[in-house]
Amino acid sequence: MSITLYDFPAKRTEHSAWNPNVWKTRYSLAYKSLPYRTVLVEFPDLERTMERLGAAPTETKPDGSPKYTLPVIHDAATNAVVSDSVSIAQYLDETYPSPPLFPNGTHAFHASFNDIFPVRIEPMLQFLIPSIASVLNPRSEEYFRHTRKEMFGKDLTELYPAKGSERREIEWRRFEEGFGMLDKSMRKCDILIMGGNMPCFADFTVAGWLRSFRTVFGEASEEWEDIMQWHDGRWYRFMKALEKYENDAVQPIHARL
Amino acid sequence: MSITLYDFPAKRTEHSAWNPNVWKTRYSLAYKSLPYRTVLVEFPDLERTMERLGAAPTETKPDGSPKYTLPVIHDAATNAVVSDSVSIAQYLDETYPSPPLFPNGTHAFHASFNDIFPVRIEPMLQFLIPSIASVLNPRSEEYFRHTRKEMFGKDLTELYPAKGSERREIEWRRFEEGFGMLDKSMRKCDILIMGGNMPCFADFTVAGWLRSFRTVFGEASEEWEDIMQWHDGRWYRFMKALEKYENDAVQPIHARL
């Protein structure tokens, strides 16, 4: 087991694996049948842990200093440390080519998909991000609420569309319409984005966001049950087809600082 | 020669085939080795001609009435009349499958590409659209200037970044950066979007815009020569690879009203 995946912990076991971007990597590793161990890092410890590991920052903070995000993997077989789910997928395709995450010359198409998909799921964030805050451990929760308030320009409690409000109905419809764009672009009979039985990284991108939502809201929630009925049950069939790559049974280890 | 392609005329022969969307269909037809005749329609005659042909409108005018655009094809072999370059490509793939315009399950990826590409080339429009106006016959030019003024909220003479102005430099750089996004998403060694030797509809989409620019500005223009040097000459190699599908030697016929 040469690969280590870095992830964030949650207060309760059923809410671990809440991060959509880490899910993309979890799916990628499982699809390639690559075993891995998971190391959990609280948000305030991320910078120090990643610096020590030698991970590359993926973004820049407003003050110009480097910003670290997860997922990050360390592959002891090659001693590579790779940040960002797309870069990790590219690294995995180069190092462990089969089955491919970017099949049949779809490299540039995946880049377009990654440009447009965040625009389509923007309405999802106001539901997901505030809900994520409440599954985190107190130290991470405080950090998360503070940094996300800066990102969204308002408290996460304000960002979240209140239950029963008219705004919630409107925004929930916008969330559905975002996925409707993807639904319309896929053939009616297809389950996966490229058709056939072989998923690609774009499938894992979509599934990562949905799987994160399911973890945070719960499989029995009204919200998840509604999503599973959208677009003639497309996302139910989609998530069902990818269930075999939901390898989240890995016993995580907490990072030592 | 069962297929008729509807296109717009220009004042001078060297400026015919100026429309980027019609170029996408011209490339699509040539790629599938499908011969066709071209019928030219002036803008003010389009609605009447398309209604008579039974073409579907592709958009809706601000007043709610149907809006017709080109390309439109009529295929006498099936008696199909198809509007819109994407729908035409889908029709051609269904009716004349080989070689495919949407290969290897890239249907949904093409839809994402078609969503993001117009955003990337938005800075191109202020150069191209005003230049198109001046190659049209007077009746079409008047119609075009009027309708595009409504679209862009200003006269096309204002929209165009004046030669020698600082604005032109900034906007030309933004135009280059738009194509830079696509350049970065492609592998350095690849010439076509999916790699290899087989183009796909996304290649013809990009080529359609570039080929239109070349027609309107001229191959010897400073602007075209600059584009051919962008990104280590990527677009020179790209256009060279697709040159064999630039079947614009077809003798056009003017529509009879």
CSV table of C-alpha atoms in Angstrom, one decimal, chain A residues 27 34 89 104 117 123 128 134 145 179 196 210-211 216 222 232 236 243-244:
chain,number,residue,atom,x,y,z
A,27,TYR,CA,-13.0,7.3,-7.0
A,34,LEU,CA,-4.9,1.1,-6.2
A,89,ALA,CA,-5.7,12.0,-12.0
A,104,ASN,CA,-9.5,8.2,-26.1
A,117,PHE,CA,-19.0,22.2,-14.5
A,123,PRO,CA,-26.3,26.9,-7.0
A,128,LEU,CA,-23.5,22.1,0.6
A,134,SER,CA,-21.7,21.7,10.8
A,145,ARG,CA,-16.7,29.3,8.7
A,179,PHE,CA,-27.6,19.3,-13.4
A,196,GLY,CA,-20.8,2.4,-22.3
A,210,LEU,CA,-23.1,14.3,-5.4
A,211,ARG,CA,-21.4,11.8,-3.1
A,216,VAL,CA,-23.4,15.6,4.5
A,222,GLU,CA,-35.6,14.6,1.7
A,232,ASP,CA,-36.2,10.5,-14.7
A,236,TYR,CA,-29.8,7.4,-9.2
A,243,GLU,CA,-21.0,2.6,-6.3
A,244,LYS,CA,-18.4,0.0,-6.8
